[in-house]
mmCIF file of C-alpha atoms in Angstrom:
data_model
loop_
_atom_site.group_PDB
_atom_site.id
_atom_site.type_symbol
_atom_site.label_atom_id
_atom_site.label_comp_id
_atom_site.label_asym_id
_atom_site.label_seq_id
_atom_site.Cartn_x
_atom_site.Cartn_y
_atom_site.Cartn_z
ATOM 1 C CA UNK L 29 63.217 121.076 49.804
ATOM 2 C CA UNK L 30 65.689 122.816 48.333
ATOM 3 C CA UNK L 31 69.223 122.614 48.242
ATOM 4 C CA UNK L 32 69.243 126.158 49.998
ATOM 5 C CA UNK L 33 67.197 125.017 52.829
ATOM 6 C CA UNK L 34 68.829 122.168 53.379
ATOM 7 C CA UNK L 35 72.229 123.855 53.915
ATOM 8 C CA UNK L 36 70.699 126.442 56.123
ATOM 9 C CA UNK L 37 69.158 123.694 58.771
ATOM 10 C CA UNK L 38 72.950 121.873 58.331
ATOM 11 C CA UNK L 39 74.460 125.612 59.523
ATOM 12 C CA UNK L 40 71.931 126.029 61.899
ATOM 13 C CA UNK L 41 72.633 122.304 63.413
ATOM 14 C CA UNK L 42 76.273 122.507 63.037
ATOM 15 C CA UNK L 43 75.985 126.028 65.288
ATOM 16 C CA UNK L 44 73.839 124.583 67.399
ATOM 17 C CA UNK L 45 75.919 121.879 68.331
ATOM 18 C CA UNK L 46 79.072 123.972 69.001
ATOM 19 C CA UNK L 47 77.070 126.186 70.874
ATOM 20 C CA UNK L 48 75.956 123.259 73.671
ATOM 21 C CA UNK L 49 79.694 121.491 73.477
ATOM 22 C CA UNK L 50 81.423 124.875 74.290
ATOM 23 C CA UNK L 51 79.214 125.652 77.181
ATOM 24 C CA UNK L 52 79.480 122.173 78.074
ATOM 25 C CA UNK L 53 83.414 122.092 77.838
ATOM 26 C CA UNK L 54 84.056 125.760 78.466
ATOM 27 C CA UNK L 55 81.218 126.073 81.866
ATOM 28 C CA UNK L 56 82.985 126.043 85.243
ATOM 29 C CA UNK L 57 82.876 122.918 87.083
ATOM 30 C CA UNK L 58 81.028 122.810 90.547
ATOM 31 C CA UNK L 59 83.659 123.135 93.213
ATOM 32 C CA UNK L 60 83.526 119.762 95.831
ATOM 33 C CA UNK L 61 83.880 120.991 99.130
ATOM 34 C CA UNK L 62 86.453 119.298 101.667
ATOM 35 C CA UNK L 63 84.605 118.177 104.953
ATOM 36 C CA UNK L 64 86.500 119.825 107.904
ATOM 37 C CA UNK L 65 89.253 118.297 109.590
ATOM 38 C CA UNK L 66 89.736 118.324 113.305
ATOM 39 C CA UNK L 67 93.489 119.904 114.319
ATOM 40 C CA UNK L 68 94.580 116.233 115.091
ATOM 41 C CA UNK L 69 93.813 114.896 111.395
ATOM 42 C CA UNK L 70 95.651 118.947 110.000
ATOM 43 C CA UNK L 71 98.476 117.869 112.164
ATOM 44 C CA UNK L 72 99.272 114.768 111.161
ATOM 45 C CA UNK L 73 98.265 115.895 107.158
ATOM 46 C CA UNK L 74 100.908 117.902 107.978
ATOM 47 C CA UNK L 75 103.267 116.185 109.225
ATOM 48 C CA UNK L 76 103.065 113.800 106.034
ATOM 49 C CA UNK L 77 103.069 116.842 103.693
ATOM 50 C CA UNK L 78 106.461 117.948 105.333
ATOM 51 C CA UNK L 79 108.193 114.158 105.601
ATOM 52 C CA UNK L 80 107.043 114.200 101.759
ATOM 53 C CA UNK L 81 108.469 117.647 100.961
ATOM 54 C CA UNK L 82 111.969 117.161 102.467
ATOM 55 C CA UNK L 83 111.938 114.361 100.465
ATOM 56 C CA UNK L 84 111.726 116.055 97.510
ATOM 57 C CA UNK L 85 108.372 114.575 96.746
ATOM 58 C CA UNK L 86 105.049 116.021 95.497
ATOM 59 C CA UNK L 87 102.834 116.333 99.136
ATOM 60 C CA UNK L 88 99.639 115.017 97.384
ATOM 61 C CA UNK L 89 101.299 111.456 95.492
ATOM 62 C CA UNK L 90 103.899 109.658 93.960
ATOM 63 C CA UNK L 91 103.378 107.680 90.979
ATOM 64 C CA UNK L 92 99.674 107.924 91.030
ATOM 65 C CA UNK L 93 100.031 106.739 94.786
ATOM 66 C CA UNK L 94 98.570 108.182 97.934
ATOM 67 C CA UNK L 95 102.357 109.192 99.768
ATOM 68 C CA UNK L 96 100.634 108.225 103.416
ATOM 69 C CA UNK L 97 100.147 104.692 101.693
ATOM 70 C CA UNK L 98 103.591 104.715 100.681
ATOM 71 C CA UNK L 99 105.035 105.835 103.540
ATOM 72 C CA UNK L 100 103.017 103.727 105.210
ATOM 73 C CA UNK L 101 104.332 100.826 102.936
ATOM 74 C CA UNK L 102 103.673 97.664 103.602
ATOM 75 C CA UNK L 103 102.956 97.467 107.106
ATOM 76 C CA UNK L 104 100.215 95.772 108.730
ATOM 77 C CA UNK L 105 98.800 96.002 112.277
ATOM 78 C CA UNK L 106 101.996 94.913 114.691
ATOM 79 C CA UNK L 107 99.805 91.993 115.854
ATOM 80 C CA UNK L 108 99.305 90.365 112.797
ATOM 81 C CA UNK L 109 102.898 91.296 110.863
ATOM 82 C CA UNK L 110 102.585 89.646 107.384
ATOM 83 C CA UNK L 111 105.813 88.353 105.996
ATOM 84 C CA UNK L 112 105.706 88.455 101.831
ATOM 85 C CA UNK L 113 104.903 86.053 100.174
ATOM 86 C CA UNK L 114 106.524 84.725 97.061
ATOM 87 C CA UNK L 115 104.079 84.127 94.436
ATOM 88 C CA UNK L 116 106.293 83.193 91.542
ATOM 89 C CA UNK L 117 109.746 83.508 90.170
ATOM 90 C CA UNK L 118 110.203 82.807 86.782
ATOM 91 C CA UNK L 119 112.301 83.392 83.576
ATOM 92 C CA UNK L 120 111.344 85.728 80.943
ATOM 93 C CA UNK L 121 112.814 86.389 78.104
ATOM 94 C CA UNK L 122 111.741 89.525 77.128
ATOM 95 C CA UNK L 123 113.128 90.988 80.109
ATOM 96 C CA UNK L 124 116.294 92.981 78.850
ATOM 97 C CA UNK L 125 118.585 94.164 81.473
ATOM 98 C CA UNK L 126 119.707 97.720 79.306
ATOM 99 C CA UNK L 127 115.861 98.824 78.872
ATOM 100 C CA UNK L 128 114.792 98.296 82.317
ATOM 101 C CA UNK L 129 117.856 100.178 83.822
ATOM 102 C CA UNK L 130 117.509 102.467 81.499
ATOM 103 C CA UNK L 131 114.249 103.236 82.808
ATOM 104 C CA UNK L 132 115.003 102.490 86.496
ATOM 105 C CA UNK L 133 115.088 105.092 89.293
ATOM 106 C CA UNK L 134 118.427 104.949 90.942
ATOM 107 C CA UNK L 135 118.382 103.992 94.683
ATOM 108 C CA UNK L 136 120.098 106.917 95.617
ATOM 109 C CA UNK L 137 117.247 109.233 94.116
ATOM 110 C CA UNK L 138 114.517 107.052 96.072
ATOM 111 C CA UNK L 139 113.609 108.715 99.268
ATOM 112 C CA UNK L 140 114.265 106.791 102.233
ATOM 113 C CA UNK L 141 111.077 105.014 103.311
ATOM 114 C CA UNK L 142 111.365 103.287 99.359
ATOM 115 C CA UNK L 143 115.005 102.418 100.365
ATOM 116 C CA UNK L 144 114.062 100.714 103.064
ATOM 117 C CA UNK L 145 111.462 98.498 100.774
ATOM 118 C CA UNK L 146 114.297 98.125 98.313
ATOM 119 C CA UNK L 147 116.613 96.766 100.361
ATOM 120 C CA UNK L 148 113.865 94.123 102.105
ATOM 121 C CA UNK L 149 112.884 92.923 98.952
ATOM 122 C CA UNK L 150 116.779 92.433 97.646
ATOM 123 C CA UNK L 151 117.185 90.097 100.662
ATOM 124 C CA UNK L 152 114.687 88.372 100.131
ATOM 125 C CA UNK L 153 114.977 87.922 96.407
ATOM 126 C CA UNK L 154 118.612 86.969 97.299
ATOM 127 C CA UNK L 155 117.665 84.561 99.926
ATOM 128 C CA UNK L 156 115.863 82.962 97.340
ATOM 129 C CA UNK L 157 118.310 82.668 94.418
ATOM 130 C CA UNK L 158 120.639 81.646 97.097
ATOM 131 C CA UNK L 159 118.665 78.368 97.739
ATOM 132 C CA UNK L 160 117.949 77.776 94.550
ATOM 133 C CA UNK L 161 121.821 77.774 92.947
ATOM 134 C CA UNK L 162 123.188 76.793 96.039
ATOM 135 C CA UNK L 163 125.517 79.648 96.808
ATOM 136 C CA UNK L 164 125.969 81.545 99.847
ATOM 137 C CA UNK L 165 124.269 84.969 99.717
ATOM 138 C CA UNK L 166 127.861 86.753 100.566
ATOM 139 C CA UNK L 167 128.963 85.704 97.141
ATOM 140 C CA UNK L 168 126.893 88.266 95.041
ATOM 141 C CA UNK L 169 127.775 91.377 94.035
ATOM 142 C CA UNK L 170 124.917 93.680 93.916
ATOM 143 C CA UNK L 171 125.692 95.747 90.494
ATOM 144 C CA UNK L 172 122.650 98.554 90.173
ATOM 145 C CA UNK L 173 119.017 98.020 91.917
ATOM 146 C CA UNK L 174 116.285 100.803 92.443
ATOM 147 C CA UNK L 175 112.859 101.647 91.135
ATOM 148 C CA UNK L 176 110.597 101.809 88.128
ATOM 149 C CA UNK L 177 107.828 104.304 87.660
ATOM 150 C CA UNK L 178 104.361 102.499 87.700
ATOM 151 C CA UNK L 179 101.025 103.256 86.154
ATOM 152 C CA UNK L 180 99.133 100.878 88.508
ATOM 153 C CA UNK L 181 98.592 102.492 91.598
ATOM 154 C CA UNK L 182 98.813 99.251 93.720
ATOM 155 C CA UNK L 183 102.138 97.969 92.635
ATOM 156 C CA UNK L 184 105.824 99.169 93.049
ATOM 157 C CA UNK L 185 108.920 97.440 90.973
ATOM 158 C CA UNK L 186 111.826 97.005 92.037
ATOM 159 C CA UNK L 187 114.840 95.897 89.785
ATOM 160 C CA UNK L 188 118.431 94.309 91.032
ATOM 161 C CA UNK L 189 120.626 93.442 88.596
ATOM 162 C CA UNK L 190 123.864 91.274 90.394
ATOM 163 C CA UNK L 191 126.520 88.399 89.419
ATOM 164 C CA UNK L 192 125.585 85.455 91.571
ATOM 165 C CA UNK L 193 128.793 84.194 90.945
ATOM 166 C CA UNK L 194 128.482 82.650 87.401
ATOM 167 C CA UNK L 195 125.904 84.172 85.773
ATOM 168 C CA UNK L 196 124.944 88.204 85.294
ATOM 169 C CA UNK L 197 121.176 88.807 85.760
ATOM 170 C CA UNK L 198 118.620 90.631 85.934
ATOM 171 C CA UNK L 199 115.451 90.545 88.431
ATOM 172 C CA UNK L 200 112.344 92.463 88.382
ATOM 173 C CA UNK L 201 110.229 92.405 91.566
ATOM 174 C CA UNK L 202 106.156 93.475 91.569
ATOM 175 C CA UNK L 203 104.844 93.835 94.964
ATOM 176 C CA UNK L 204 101.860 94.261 96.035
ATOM 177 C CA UNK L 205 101.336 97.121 98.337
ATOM 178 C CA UNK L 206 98.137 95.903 99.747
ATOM 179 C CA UNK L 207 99.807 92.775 101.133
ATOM 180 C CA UNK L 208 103.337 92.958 100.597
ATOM 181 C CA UNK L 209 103.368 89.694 98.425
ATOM 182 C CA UNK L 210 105.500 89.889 95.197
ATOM 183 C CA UNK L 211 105.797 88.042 92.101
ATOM 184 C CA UNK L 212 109.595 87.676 90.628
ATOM 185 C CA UNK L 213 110.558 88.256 86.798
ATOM 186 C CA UNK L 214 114.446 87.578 85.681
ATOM 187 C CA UNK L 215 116.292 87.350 82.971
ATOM 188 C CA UNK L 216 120.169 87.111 82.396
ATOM 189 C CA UNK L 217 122.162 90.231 81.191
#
């Protein structure tokens, strides 16, 4: 072969091959039918699509997150109410207090049903530190807490930064949304 042929099977390849990827890439995707809801299950979509729009959230997620699992939080069948569980509470180091406010959602730009979570899990990180330095829990002064943005659909963070009296720091909480247990990260500032 000559060098002629061989450049006009590498054109005809080459064309070949952007041929197939652009139908591929450019071809309209088959459209996935919802199954039909009954006018109980378009009420109450509804109803969860309004809660989420007056609070300024998207109706379909937040974060990656479903907003009725959200809004739903933590919450377990009334019978069988799980209390958190603390799964560990350690120092780290490379915790810095300015780069995680930075990034931190201010509690007063959370909507109301992460609020609520906020402020259970500051008790309860509290509660903790309190037993551990010995100091009532009416001595702290809460500084800045609220919310950072999370790739992982089945956590939420929540960061409280507060003097406990001595000591400036910094805590970073990971719960779990599937059971509401949490793992504790702090630093001081």
């Amino acid at each position: 072969m000559n060098q002629k042929t061989i450049l006009a099977l590498a054109t005809i390849v080459a064309l070949t091959i952007v041929i197939v990827s652009g139908f591929y890439f450019f071809s309209t995707k088959p459209n996935v039918q919802k199954p039909l809801q009954t006018a109980a299950a378009a009420a109450s979509d509804m109803s969860v699509s309004e809660a989420a729009a007056s609070e300024g959230i998207p109706a379909a997620e937040v974060d990656g997150t479903d907003v009725e699992e959200l809004t739903a939080g933590i919450k377990q069948p009334s019978s069988t109410q799980h209390e958190p569980k603390l799964l560990n509470f350690e120092l780290d180091q490379s915790l810095k207090a300015a780069d995680t406010l930075l990034y931190m959602l201010a509690y007063a730009d959370l909507p109301e049903f992460e609020q609520k979570n906020v402020d259970k899990y500051q008790q309860l990180v509290f509660t903790k530190v309190a037993k551990d330095t010995g100091k009532p829990v009416s001595g702290f002064s809460l500084q800045e807490h609220g919310a950072l943005e999370s790739e992982q659909a089945g956590n939420r963070y929540y960061v409280y930064k507060f003097d406990n009296g001595e000591d400036c720091e910094i805590h970073l909480v990971s719960i779990d949304l599937e059971t509401g247990d949490y793992g504790v990260s702090y630093n001081y500032c």
